[in-house]
CSV table of C-alpha atoms and ligand atoms in Angstrom, one decimal:
chain,number,residue,atom,x,y,z
U,498,MET,CA,-43.7,-96.9,22.5
U,499,GLU,CA,-42.7,-93.2,22.8
U,500,VAL,CA,-41.8,-91.8,26.2
U,501,LEU,CA,-40.4,-88.5,27.4
U,502,ARG,CA,-37.1,-88.7,29.2
U,503,ILE,CA,-36.9,-85.7,31.5
U,504,ALA,CA,-33.7,-84.6,33.3
U,505,GLY,CA,-34.7,-83.1,36.7
U,506,GLN,CA,-33.7,-79.8,38.3
U,507,GLN,CA,-33.6,-77.8,35.1
U,508,ARG,CA,-34.2,-74.1,35.5
U,509,LEU,CA,-36.4,-72.6,32.8
U,510,GLU,CA,-35.3,-69.3,31.3
U,511,GLY,CA,-36.0,-67.3,28.1
U,512,GLU,CA,-38.9,-66.2,26.0
U,513,THR,CA,-41.6,-68.1,24.1
U,514,SER,CA,-44.6,-67.1,22.0
U,515,LEU,CA,-47.9,-68.8,22.4
U,516,GLY,CA,-49.7,-70.7,19.7
U,517,GLY,CA,-53.5,-70.9,19.2
U,518,ALA,CA,-55.9,-72.4,21.7
U,519,LYS,CA,-56.9,-76.0,21.1
U,520,ASN,CA,-60.3,-75.4,22.7
U,521,ALA,CA,-61.0,-72.5,20.4
U,522,VAL,CA,-59.8,-73.9,17.2
U,523,LEU,CA,-61.7,-77.2,17.5
U,524,PRO,CA,-65.2,-75.6,17.6
U,525,ILE,CA,-64.2,-73.0,15.1
U,526,MET,CA,-63.1,-75.8,12.6
U,527,ALA,CA,-66.5,-77.5,13.3
U,528,ALA,CA,-68.3,-74.3,12.6
U,529,CYS,CA,-66.7,-74.1,9.2
U,530,LEU,CA,-69.3,-76.6,8.1
U,531,LEU,CA,-71.9,-73.8,8.4
U,532,ILE,CA,-70.0,-71.5,6.0
U,533,ASP,CA,-70.3,-71.2,2.2
U,534,GLY,CA,-66.9,-70.6,0.7
U,535,GLU,CA,-63.3,-70.5,2.0
U,536,ILE,CA,-62.1,-70.0,5.5
U,537,ILE,CA,-58.5,-69.0,6.3
U,538,LEU,CA,-57.6,-69.7,9.9
U,539,HIS,CA,-54.3,-68.4,11.4
U,540,ASN,CA,-52.6,-69.4,14.6
U,541,VAL,CA,-53.7,-73.1,14.4
U,542,PRO,CA,-51.7,-75.4,16.6
U,543,ALA,CA,-50.3,-78.6,15.2
U,544,LEU,CA,-52.1,-81.0,17.6
U,545,THR,CA,-53.5,-84.5,17.1
U,546,ASP,CA,-57.0,-83.3,18.0
U,547,VAL,CA,-56.7,-80.7,15.2
U,548,LEU,CA,-55.8,-83.5,12.8
U,549,GLY,CA,-58.8,-85.4,14.1
U,550,MET,CA,-61.1,-82.5,13.4
U,551,ARG,CA,-59.5,-82.0,10.0
U,552,ARG,CA,-60.3,-85.7,9.1
U,553,ILE,CA,-64.0,-85.1,10.2
U,554,LEU,CA,-64.2,-82.1,7.9
U,555,GLU,CA,-62.7,-84.1,5.0
U,556,LEU,CA,-65.3,-86.8,5.6
U,557,PHE,CA,-67.9,-84.1,4.8
U,558,HIS,CA,-65.9,-83.5,1.5
U,559,CYS,CA,-64.5,-80.2,2.7
U,560,SER,CA,-61.0,-79.6,1.3
U,561,VAL,CA,-58.4,-78.7,3.9
U,562,SER,CA,-54.8,-77.5,3.4
U,563,THR,CA,-52.1,-76.3,5.8
U,564,ASP,CA,-49.2,-73.9,5.5
U,565,SER,CA,-47.3,-73.5,8.7
U,566,ASP,CA,-49.9,-72.5,11.3
U,567,THR,CA,-52.5,-71.4,8.7
U,568,LEU,CA,-55.4,-73.7,7.8
U,569,VAL,CA,-57.4,-73.2,4.6
U,570,ILE,CA,-60.8,-74.9,4.6
U,571,SER,CA,-63.1,-74.8,1.6
U,572,THR,CA,-66.7,-76.0,1.8
U,573,LYS,CA,-67.3,-75.9,-1.9
U,574,GLY,CA,-67.9,-79.7,-2.4
U,575,ILE,CA,-69.6,-80.2,1.0
U,576,CYS,CA,-72.1,-83.0,1.4
U,577,PRO,CA,-73.2,-85.3,4.3
U,578,GLY,CA,-70.6,-87.9,5.3
U,579,GLU,CA,-70.5,-90.9,7.5
U,580,LEU,CA,-68.5,-90.5,10.7
U,581,PRO,CA,-66.6,-93.6,11.9
U,582,ASP,CA,-67.2,-94.5,15.5
U,583,GLU,CA,-63.5,-95.0,16.1
U,584,LEU,CA,-62.6,-91.5,15.1
U,585,MET,CA,-65.4,-89.9,17.1
U,586,LYS,CA,-64.5,-91.9,20.2
U,587,SER,CA,-60.8,-90.9,19.9
U,588,MET,CA,-61.6,-87.2,20.7
U,589,ARG,CA,-64.2,-85.9,23.0
U,590,ALA,CA,-64.5,-82.6,21.1
U,591,SER,CA,-65.8,-84.5,18.1
U,592,ASN,CA,-69.3,-84.0,19.5
U,593,LEU,CA,-69.0,-80.3,18.5
U,594,ILE,CA,-69.9,-81.4,14.9
U,595,TRP,CA,-73.5,-82.0,16.0
U,596,GLY,CA,-74.7,-78.3,16.0
U,597,PRO,CA,-73.0,-77.5,12.7
U,598,CYS,CA,-74.4,-80.7,11.0
U,599,LEU,CA,-77.9,-79.7,12.0
U,600,GLY,CA,-77.4,-76.1,10.8
U,601,ARG,CA,-75.9,-77.3,7.5
U,602,PHE,CA,-77.8,-80.4,6.6
U,603,GLY,CA,-80.9,-80.3,8.8
U,604,LYS,CA,-80.1,-83.9,9.9
U,605,SER,CA,-77.3,-85.7,11.6
U,606,ASP,CA,-76.1,-89.0,12.8
U,607,ILE,CA,-73.3,-88.6,15.3
U,608,PRO,CA,-71.6,-91.5,17.1
U,609,LEU,CA,-71.5,-90.6,20.8
U,610,PRO,CA,-68.0,-89.4,21.8
U,611,GLY,CA,-67.7,-92.1,24.5
U,612,GLY,CA,-66.2,-92.0,28.0
U,613,CYS,CA,-63.3,-89.9,29.1
U,614,PRO,CA,-60.6,-90.5,31.8
U,615,ILE,CA,-61.5,-87.2,33.6
U,616,GLY,CA,-65.2,-87.9,34.1
U,617,VAL,CA,-68.4,-89.3,32.6
U,618,ARG,CA,-69.1,-86.2,30.5
U,619,PRO,CA,-72.7,-86.8,29.6
U,620,MET,CA,-74.5,-84.9,26.7
U,621,ASP,CA,-77.8,-84.2,28.5
U,622,ILE,CA,-77.5,-80.4,28.3
U,623,HIS,CA,-76.7,-80.6,24.6
U,624,ILE,CA,-79.7,-82.9,24.0
U,625,LYS,CA,-82.1,-80.9,26.1
U,626,GLY,CA,-81.1,-77.7,24.2
U,627,MET,CA,-81.4,-79.3,20.8
U,628,LYS,CA,-84.9,-80.6,21.7
U,629,ALA,CA,-85.9,-77.1,22.9
U,630,LEU,CA,-84.8,-75.7,19.5
U,631,GLY,CA,-87.3,-78.2,18.0
U,632,ALA,CA,-84.9,-80.9,16.8
U,633,MET,CA,-86.1,-84.5,17.0
U,634,VAL,CA,-83.4,-86.4,18.9
U,635,GLU,CA,-83.0,-90.2,19.4
U,636,GLU,CA,-80.2,-92.3,20.8
U,637,HIS,CA,-79.6,-95.6,18.9
U,638,HIS,CA,-76.7,-98.0,19.4
U,639,GLY,CA,-74.3,-95.4,20.6
U,640,HIS,CA,-75.4,-92.8,18.1
U,641,ILE,CA,-77.3,-89.5,18.4
U,642,ILE,CA,-79.7,-89.3,15.5
U,643,SER,CA,-81.4,-86.0,15.0
U,644,ASP,CA,-83.7,-84.2,12.6
U,645,GLY,CA,-83.5,-80.4,12.8
U,646,ARG,CA,-85.6,-79.5,9.8
U,647,HIS,CA,-88.3,-77.9,12.0
U,648,MET,CA,-86.0,-76.0,14.4
U,649,ARG,CA,-87.2,-72.5,15.4
U,650,GLY,CA,-85.8,-69.8,17.7
U,651,THR,CA,-86.8,-70.1,21.3
U,652,GLU,CA,-85.7,-69.4,24.9
U,653,ILE,CA,-83.3,-71.9,26.4
U,654,TYR,CA,-81.9,-72.0,30.0
U,655,LEU,CA,-78.8,-74.2,30.4
U,656,ASP,CA,-78.8,-76.2,33.7
U,657,PHE,CA,-75.1,-75.7,33.9
U,658,PRO,CA,-72.8,-73.3,31.8
U,659,SER,CA,-71.3,-76.2,29.8
U,660,VAL,CA,-68.7,-75.1,27.3
U,661,GLY,CA,-69.4,-77.8,24.8
U,662,ALA,CA,-73.2,-77.4,25.1
U,663,THR,CA,-73.1,-73.6,24.7
U,664,GLU,CA,-70.9,-74.0,21.6
U,665,ASN,CA,-73.0,-76.8,20.0
U,666,LEU,CA,-76.3,-75.0,20.6
U,667,VAL,CA,-75.1,-71.6,19.3
U,668,MET,CA,-73.8,-73.4,16.2
U,669,ALA,CA,-77.1,-75.1,15.7
U,670,ALA,CA,-79.0,-71.7,16.2
U,671,VAL,CA,-77.1,-69.4,14.0
U,672,LYS,CA,-79.0,-70.5,10.9
U,673,THR,CA,-82.2,-71.5,12.6
U,674,PRO,CA,-85.1,-69.2,11.7
U,675,GLY,CA,-86.2,-66.8,14.5
U,676,VAL,CA,-84.5,-65.6,17.6
U,677,THR,CA,-83.0,-67.9,20.2
U,678,VAL,CA,-82.1,-66.6,23.7
U,679,PHE,CA,-79.7,-68.7,25.7
U,680,ARG,CA,-79.4,-68.1,29.4
U,681,ASN,CA,-76.6,-69.3,31.8
U,682,VAL,CA,-74.2,-70.0,28.9
U,683,ALA,CA,-70.5,-70.6,29.3
U,684,LYS,CA,-68.3,-67.5,29.2
U,685,GLU,CA,-64.9,-69.1,28.6
U,686,PRO,CA,-62.7,-67.1,26.2
U,687,GLU,CA,-62.9,-70.0,23.7
U,688,VAL,CA,-66.7,-69.7,23.6
U,689,VAL,CA,-66.3,-66.0,23.0
U,690,ASP,CA,-63.8,-66.7,20.2
U,691,LEU,CA,-66.2,-69.1,18.5
U,692,CYS,CA,-69.0,-66.5,18.7
U,693,CYS,CA,-66.7,-63.7,17.4
U,694,PHE,CA,-65.7,-66.1,14.5
U,695,LEU,CA,-69.4,-66.8,13.7
U,696,LYS,CA,-70.2,-63.1,13.9
U,697,GLU,CA,-67.4,-62.2,11.4
U,698,ALA,CA,-68.9,-64.8,9.1
U,699,GLY,CA,-72.2,-63.0,9.2
U,700,ALA,CA,-74.0,-64.6,12.2
U,701,LYS,CA,-76.1,-62.3,14.3
U,702,ILE,CA,-75.1,-62.9,18.0
U,703,ASN,CA,-75.5,-60.4,20.8
U,704,GLY,CA,-74.3,-60.6,24.4
U,705,ILE,CA,-71.0,-62.3,23.6
U,706,GLY,CA,-68.9,-62.7,26.8
U,707,THR,CA,-72.0,-62.4,29.0
U,708,ASP,CA,-74.2,-65.3,30.4
U,709,THR,CA,-77.0,-64.5,28.0
U,710,LEU,CA,-76.6,-64.9,24.2
U,711,ARG,CA,-79.2,-63.7,21.7
U,712,VAL,CA,-78.9,-65.4,18.3
U,713,GLU,CA,-81.0,-64.3,15.3
U,714,GLY,CA,-81.0,-66.9,12.6
U,715,VAL,CA,-79.5,-65.9,9.2
U,716,LYS,CA,-79.8,-67.7,5.9
U,717,SER,CA,-76.1,-68.1,5.1
U,718,LEU,CA,-72.6,-67.4,6.4
U,719,HIS,CA,-69.7,-66.2,4.2
U,720,SER,CA,-66.0,-66.7,3.7
U,721,LEU,CA,-63.6,-65.1,6.2
U,722,GLU,CA,-60.1,-64.9,7.5
U,723,TYR,CA,-59.6,-65.3,11.2
U,724,THR,CA,-56.9,-65.6,13.9
U,725,VAL,CA,-57.5,-68.0,16.8
U,726,ILE,CA,-56.9,-66.7,20.3
U,727,PRO,CA,-53.7,-67.8,22.1
U,728,ASP,CA,-53.9,-70.8,24.4
U,729,ARG,CA,-54.4,-69.7,28.0
U,730,ILE,CA,-53.9,-73.2,29.3
U,731,VAL,CA,-50.6,-73.6,27.7
U,732,ALA,CA,-49.7,-70.2,29.0
U,733,GLY,CA,-50.7,-71.3,32.5
U,734,THR,CA,-48.6,-74.5,32.2
U,735,ILE,CA,-45.5,-72.5,31.2
U,736,LEU,CA,-45.9,-69.9,34.0
U,737,LEU,CA,-46.3,-72.6,36.6
U,738,ALA,CA,-43.4,-74.7,35.3
U,739,ALA,CA,-41.2,-71.6,35.3
U,740,ALA,CA,-42.2,-70.7,38.9
U,741,MET,CA,-41.6,-74.3,40.1
U,742,THR,CA,-38.1,-74.4,38.6
U,743,ARG,CA,-37.3,-71.0,40.0
U,744,GLY,CA,-37.0,-69.7,36.5
U,745,ASP,CA,-37.3,-66.5,34.5
U,746,VAL,CA,-39.6,-66.9,31.5
U,747,THR,CA,-41.5,-64.4,29.4
U,748,ILE,CA,-44.5,-65.4,27.4
U,749,THR,CA,-45.5,-63.3,24.4
U,750,ASN,CA,-48.7,-63.3,22.3
U,751,VAL,CA,-50.7,-63.9,25.5
U,752,ILE,CA,-54.0,-62.3,26.6
U,753,PRO,CA,-53.3,-61.7,30.4
U,754,GLU,CA,-57.0,-61.0,31.1
U,755,HIS,CA,-57.8,-64.7,30.2
U,756,LEU,CA,-55.6,-65.8,33.1
U,757,GLU,CA,-56.9,-63.6,36.0
U,758,ALA,CA,-57.9,-66.4,38.3
U,759,LEU,CA,-54.6,-68.2,37.9
U,760,LEU,CA,-52.5,-65.0,38.3
U,761,ALA,CA,-54.5,-64.2,41.5
U,762,LYS,CA,-53.7,-67.7,42.9
U,763,MET,CA,-50.1,-67.5,41.9
U,764,ALA,CA,-49.8,-64.1,43.7
U,765,GLU,CA,-51.4,-65.8,46.8
U,766,ALA,CA,-48.7,-68.4,46.6
U,767,GLY,CA,-46.0,-65.7,46.6
U,768,ILE,CA,-45.2,-66.0,42.8
U,769,THR,CA,-45.1,-62.6,41.1
U,770,VAL,CA,-46.0,-62.3,37.5
U,771,GLU,CA,-45.2,-59.1,35.6
U,772,ARG,CA,-47.8,-58.2,33.0
U,773,GLU,CA,-47.8,-56.0,30.0
U,774,HIS,CA,-50.4,-55.7,27.2
U,775,SER,CA,-49.7,-59.0,25.5
U,776,SER,CA,-46.9,-60.6,27.6
U,777,LEU,CA,-46.3,-62.1,31.0
U,778,ARG,CA,-43.0,-62.6,32.8
U,779,VAL,CA,-42.5,-64.9,35.8
U,780,HIS,CA,-39.3,-64.6,37.7
U,781,HIS,CA,-39.5,-66.6,40.8
U,782,VAL,CA,-36.7,-67.1,43.4
U,783,GLY,CA,-38.2,-67.6,46.8
U,784,ALA,CA,-40.4,-70.2,48.5
U,785,ILE,CA,-43.9,-71.1,47.3
U,786,GLY,CA,-46.7,-70.7,49.8
U,787,PRO,CA,-49.7,-73.0,50.2
U,788,VAL,CA,-53.0,-72.1,48.5
U,789,ASP,CA,-56.6,-73.3,48.7
U,790,LEU,CA,-58.5,-73.2,45.4
U,791,LYS,CA,-61.7,-74.4,43.8
U,792,THR,CA,-62.2,-75.0,40.1
U,793,LEU,CA,-65.2,-73.2,38.6
U,794,PRO,CA,-66.6,-72.1,35.2
U,795,TYR,CA,-64.8,-69.0,33.8
U,796,PRO,CA,-63.9,-66.5,35.1
U,797,GLY,CA,-63.3,-68.9,38.0
U,798,PHE,CA,-60.2,-71.0,38.3
U,799,PRO,CA,-59.9,-73.3,35.3
U,800,THR,CA,-60.1,-77.0,35.8
U,801,ASP,CA,-57.6,-77.4,32.9
U,802,ILE,CA,-54.9,-75.8,35.1
U,803,GLN,CA,-55.8,-77.7,38.3
U,804,PRO,CA,-53.4,-80.6,37.9
U,805,GLN,CA,-50.4,-78.3,37.0
U,806,PHE,CA,-51.2,-76.1,40.0
U,807,MET,CA,-51.3,-79.2,42.2
U,808,THR,CA,-47.8,-80.1,41.1
U,809,VAL,CA,-46.6,-76.7,42.2
U,810,LEU,CA,-48.4,-77.0,45.5
U,811,SER,CA,-46.8,-80.4,46.1
U,812,VAL,CA,-43.5,-78.5,46.8
U,813,ALA,CA,-45.1,-75.6,48.6
U,814,GLN,CA,-44.3,-74.7,52.2
U,815,GLY,CA,-47.5,-75.9,53.9
U,816,THR,CA,-50.8,-77.6,53.3
U,817,SER,CA,-53.1,-76.7,50.4
U,818,VAL,CA,-56.6,-77.8,49.6
U,819,ILE,CA,-58.0,-78.2,46.1
U,820,CYS,CA,-61.7,-78.7,45.3
U,821,GLU,CA,-62.4,-79.9,41.8
U,822,SER,CA,-66.0,-78.9,41.1
U,823,ILE,CA,-66.1,-79.4,37.3
U,824,PHE,CA,-64.9,-83.0,36.6
U,825,GLU,CA,-65.5,-85.7,39.1
U,826,ASN,CA,-62.5,-87.8,38.1
U,827,ARG,CA,-59.7,-85.3,37.6
U,828,TYR,CA,-57.3,-86.5,40.2
U,829,GLN,CA,-55.9,-89.5,38.4
U,830,HIS,CA,-52.5,-87.9,38.1
U,831,CYS,CA,-52.3,-87.9,41.9
U,832,ASP,CA,-51.3,-91.6,42.1
U,833,GLU,CA,-48.4,-90.9,39.7
U,834,LEU,CA,-47.4,-87.7,41.5
U,835,ARG,CA,-47.3,-89.7,44.7
U,836,ARG,CA,-44.8,-92.1,43.0
U,837,MET,CA,-42.5,-89.0,42.7
U,838,GLY,CA,-42.8,-88.3,46.4
U,839,ALA,CA,-45.8,-86.0,46.6
U,840,ASP,CA,-48.0,-86.1,49.7
U,841,ILE,CA,-51.5,-85.9,48.4
U,842,LYS,CA,-54.7,-87.3,49.9
U,843,VAL,CA,-57.9,-87.4,47.8
U,844,ASP,CA,-61.4,-87.6,49.2
U,845,GLY,CA,-64.1,-87.3,46.6
U,846,ARG,CA,-63.7,-83.9,45.0
U,847,THR,CA,-61.2,-82.7,47.6
U,848,ALA,CA,-57.4,-83.1,47.5
U,849,ILE,CA,-55.2,-82.2,50.4
U,850,ILE,CA,-51.6,-81.5,49.4
U,851,GLN,CA,-48.9,-81.5,52.0
U,852,GLY,CA,-46.0,-79.7,50.5
U,853,SER,CA,-42.7,-81.5,50.6
U,854,ASP,CA,-39.2,-80.1,50.1
U,855,HIS,CA,-38.6,-82.0,46.9
U,856,LEU,CA,-39.9,-84.5,44.4
U,857,ASP,CA,-37.9,-87.5,43.0
U,858,GLY,CA,-37.7,-88.6,39.4
U,859,ALA,CA,-39.6,-91.8,38.6
U,860,MET,CA,-41.3,-93.9,35.9
U,861,VAL,CA,-44.8,-92.5,35.5
U,862,ASP,CA,-47.6,-92.5,33.0
U,863,ALA,CA,-49.7,-89.6,31.7
U,864,THR,CA,-53.3,-90.4,32.8
U,865,ASP,CA,-55.0,-87.6,30.7
U,866,LEU,CA,-53.9,-84.4,28.9
U,867,ARG,CA,-53.5,-81.9,31.7
U,868,GLY,CA,-52.5,-84.6,34.2
U,869,GLY,CA,-49.7,-85.5,31.8
U,870,ALA,CA,-48.5,-81.9,31.7
U,871,ALA,CA,-48.5,-81.8,35.5
U,872,LEU,CA,-46.3,-84.9,35.6
U,873,LEU,CA,-43.9,-83.4,33.0
U,874,MET,CA,-43.6,-80.3,35.2
U,875,ALA,CA,-42.9,-82.5,38.2
U,876,GLY,CA,-40.2,-84.2,36.2
U,877,MET,CA,-38.5,-80.9,35.3
U,878,ALA,CA,-38.3,-79.9,39.0
U,879,ALA,CA,-37.6,-83.3,40.5
U,880,HIS,CA,-34.3,-84.8,41.6
U,881,GLY,CA,-33.0,-87.3,39.1
U,882,GLU,CA,-34.6,-88.6,35.9
U,883,THR,CA,-38.2,-89.1,35.0
U,884,LEU,CA,-39.6,-91.4,32.3
U,885,LEU,CA,-43.1,-90.2,31.3
U,886,GLY,CA,-45.2,-92.7,29.3
U,887,ASN,CA,-48.6,-92.6,27.6
U,888,ILE,CA,-47.7,-89.2,26.1
U,889,CYS,CA,-50.3,-89.5,23.3
U,890,HIS,CA,-52.6,-87.7,25.9
U,891,ILE,CA,-50.2,-84.7,26.1
U,892,ASP,CA,-49.8,-84.5,22.3
U,893,ARG,CA,-53.6,-83.9,22.0
U,894,GLY,CA,-53.1,-80.4,23.6
U,895,TYR,CA,-49.5,-79.4,23.5
U,896,CYS,CA,-47.6,-78.9,20.3
U,897,HIS,CA,-44.2,-80.7,20.7
U,898,ILE,CA,-44.1,-80.1,24.4
U,899,GLU,CA,-40.5,-81.2,24.7
U,900,LYS,CA,-39.4,-78.6,22.1
U,901,LEU,CA,-41.4,-75.9,23.9
U,902,PHE,CA,-39.6,-76.6,27.2
U,903,CYS,CA,-36.2,-77.4,25.7
U,904,HIS,CA,-36.3,-74.0,24.0
U,905,LEU,CA,-36.5,-72.6,27.6
U,906,GLY,CA,-33.6,-74.7,28.9
U,907,ALA,CA,-35.2,-78.0,29.9
U,908,ASP,CA,-33.6,-81.3,29.0
U,909,ILE,CA,-36.4,-83.4,27.7
U,910,ARG,CA,-36.1,-86.0,24.9
U,911,ARG,CA,-38.7,-88.0,23.1
U,912,VAL,CA,-37.4,-91.6,22.9
U,913,LEU,CA,-38.6,-94.9,21.8
U,914,VAL,CA,-38.6,-97.7,24.4
T,1451,LIG,C1,-64.5,-78.1,27.6
T,1451,LIG,C2,-63.0,-78.2,27.3
T,1451,LIG,C3,-62.2,-78.8,28.4
T,1451,LIG,C4,-62.5,-78.1,29.7
T,1451,LIG,C5,-64.0,-78.0,30.0
T,1451,LIG,C6,-64.3,-77.2,31.2
T,1451,LIG,C7,-63.0,-78.3,24.9
T,1451,LIG,C8,-62.7,-79.1,23.6
T,1451,LIG,N1,-62.8,-78.9,26.1
T,1451,LIG,O1,-64.9,-79.4,27.7
T,1451,LIG,O2,-60.8,-78.8,28.1
T,1451,LIG,O3,-61.9,-78.8,30.8
T,1451,LIG,O4,-64.6,-77.4,28.8
T,1451,LIG,O5,-63.8,-75.9,31.1
T,1451,LIG,O6,-63.3,-77.1,24.8
T,1451,LIG,N2,-71.8,-81.7,31.6
T,1451,LIG,C9,-73.0,-82.4,31.8
T,1451,LIG,N3,-73.9,-82.5,30.7
T,1451,LIG,C10,-73.6,-82.0,29.5
T,1451,LIG,C11,-72.4,-81.3,29.3
T,1451,LIG,C12,-71.5,-81.2,30.3
T,1451,LIG,O7,-73.3,-82.9,32.9
T,1451,LIG,O8,-74.5,-82.1,28.6
T,1451,LIG,C13,-70.9,-81.6,32.7
T,1451,LIG,C14,-69.6,-82.4,32.4
T,1451,LIG,O9,-69.7,-83.8,32.7
T,1451,LIG,C15,-68.6,-81.7,33.3
T,1451,LIG,C16,-69.1,-80.2,33.3
T,1451,LIG,O10,-70.5,-80.3,32.8
T,1451,LIG,O11,-68.7,-82.2,34.6
T,1451,LIG,C17,-68.3,-79.3,32.4
T,1451,LIG,O12,-68.4,-79.8,31.1
T,1451,LIG,P1,-68.2,-78.9,29.8
T,1451,LIG,O13,-68.2,-77.4,30.2
T,1451,LIG,O14,-69.3,-79.3,28.8
T,1451,LIG,O15,-66.9,-79.3,29.2
T,1451,LIG,P2,-66.5,-79.7,27.8
T,1451,LIG,O16,-67.2,-78.8,26.8
T,1451,LIG,O17,-66.7,-81.2,27.6
């Protein structure tokens, strides 16, 4: 079993450039099914989830090749494929293949993505939207079977601005005859990036970045070359780790506007971040103040940075309160943080964090992707050594996380135990 051996009390210093966003590249890769020809994607991170989505495309007989962080996908030999339950269950984002399958083949049989450590994550908003578009949808033995041959443009209101449902439904609509108007859609930068990608491929989408999208169906989408946006969640993790270790780190190739909520909360905690057009520098020396925050859909505070911020607050001077409003089970890392000396009480969706003067290294396990990153940060700031297990969760969303932080002065080794 691989674990990360983290030496504590390491100050982060230096400069690092961000790679592409996992949550943008996965729907964009799925959307390639809708395109006729060749797609060249730049800034693609080397993540296990990206490999999983590549396997899915290959099951549809697309050819995929990589050269450094560029992915070349050709849909020349595309035909319907069978998706193994195991592969689909291994990554939640596999459900993003549903919309493209309906748009491309008019029919689909998708194994349900299964449970998830951070919450139940139902598909009801996706299903309701597909039905409103005119698809026949049935659930059988853990599969969603659908027939979209009679889909037509319509008006759809999403009960909640779900990221995945917005992406799936837009992908289903871009080649559906007529006009579809979606209201109360997600506005996350990754949703915007998918829409921009589709638009460059010839889709007709208006209202990108607002809560109403108007999609006019087109007959076909064409080849394109596209660069994926940088990963704001990785950026947030690095900024917070740098602040926690009283470091001095500059991140380049970042879009600061994607991080407004985090930067506001960091400022409230007394952490100053200098910003330029495409770089952010955190240089923190003083104490960290307590902060109350609530996770919300974009542009609210991102749920994907909540665990990392909690780690920082666990050494703040005072009491902080976090309300997790997006995922009902996103406090699993708290038990592990407590093993490192953090004082955290959880009651439902609320966590109360009493800042302590330091954390201690311990043997802990990553419970999920972002919770794992939060524990790694705790290990870098703690006194003594931390052994972090279950790191397959972290590899889903961070490309060689130990190399990323070692480049900034951390002492982290991936070892077999
Ligand atoms: C995406 C991100 C994930 C991020 C999340 C919220 C990807 C690959 N993953 O996940 O990293 O944490 O957005 O920003 O982009 N819900 C329903 N019914 C549905 C769909 C969602 O009840 O049909 C609920 C979910 O259970 C959850 C909330 O809505 O409580 C948000 O989910 P959603 O926005 O869909 O997140 P994902 O697309 O799964």
